[in-house]
Amino acid sequence: MDTRQLNDVLKQAIQETNTLEQKDLVRFGKKWYAPVKIRNDIFRKYFGMDAGYTSTYEIVQPYTYKVLKQGKEVTSYFPGSVICKTEIFYKNKFLATGIAEEIRGSSHVNMTSALENCQTSSLGRALSMIGISGNEFASADEMVGVERKEKSNDIANQDAPPSDAGSKVKHNSYNDTNITKENLRQLISDAKHLGDLNKILMNHDTLLQQHKDLNDLFAKEKKRMEEGTPKTKEEDEDWYG
């Protein structure tokens, strides 16, 4: 089809997306958002296999860095991330680009599937760029990502422990200066993702370095989370009784 026909077909796809029934949408706050899957189905309906996507990735490796906390220099840890750029084409004609980023370990999904999750978000951005957005520029998938990132504990200077911190030991705390060795061992055991380990490293680096067994445990948990390997029951019993 020529450019005029392409524009007409695109208008039809946009119109269908903007008039989706509420059952096909997801609500966040006072607004309703269309999932990427629904918008992708509409795009394929109108453009078929003449359209295509190309995704390229950038992997940001984990790294440590120094920050000042209450006048003291501490080591902080970034668990790494995935950045994805998705481009949409129609018969080799470039249409749009979408870019997204996901922090590794920031959720259960991103423990094992950060790359796939990131591609979905970048595709959603690209579809929004050509108008297939469902009245809101962000998709439902992206809003889930925003909510996830807001709740994530991967930010280096965020001190608030997750809601389930301290569930096994009454005074478990990420920034308790009087924490005992056994409490710290339990805290490492309770860590849900790399953000939790990051805060443990920030606040209890000295105690970790003083006890090789704790340092080894910390390293083991960090490696397990980076690789996305679930903790087995046998490992729990071996380390924590």
Short mmCIF file of C-alpha atoms in Angstrom, two decimals, residues 79-81 102-114 148 152-154 192-196 225-226 228:
data_model
loop_
_atom_site.label_atom_id
_atom_site.label_comp_id
_atom_site.label_asym_id
_atom_site.label_seq_id
_atom_site.Cartn_x
_atom_site.Cartn_y
_atom_site.Cartn_z
CA PRO A 79 22.40 -5.32 40.40
CA GLY A 80 22.56 -4.52 36.70
CA SER A 81 19.82 -3.88 34.17
CA GLU A 102 14.28 -3.17 33.62
CA ILE A 103 16.40 -3.58 36.77
CA ARG A 104 17.51 -7.16 37.36
CA GLY A 105 16.13 -8.65 40.56
CA SER A 106 13.65 -5.82 41.13
CA SER A 107 10.72 -8.26 41.00
CA HIS A 108 10.04 -11.98 40.73
CA VAL A 109 9.63 -11.57 36.96
CA ASN A 110 12.92 -9.71 36.63
CA MET A 111 14.77 -12.37 38.60
CA THR A 112 14.59 -14.67 35.57
CA SER A 113 12.95 -12.78 32.68
CA ALA A 114 14.15 -9.17 32.73
CA ARG A 148 7.03 -2.31 40.55
CA SER A 152 11.52 -1.81 44.44
CA ASN A 153 14.25 -1.70 47.08
CA ASP A 154 17.06 -1.51 44.52
CA LYS A 192 13.88 -11.32 48.62
CA HIS A 193 15.99 -9.76 45.88
CA LEU A 194 19.25 -7.93 45.13
CA GLY A 195 17.90 -4.65 46.48
CA ASP A 196 17.59 -6.22 49.93
CA MET A 225 19.85 -14.01 42.71
CA GLU A 226 21.95 -12.75 39.80
CA GLY A 228 17.85 -16.30 38.93
#
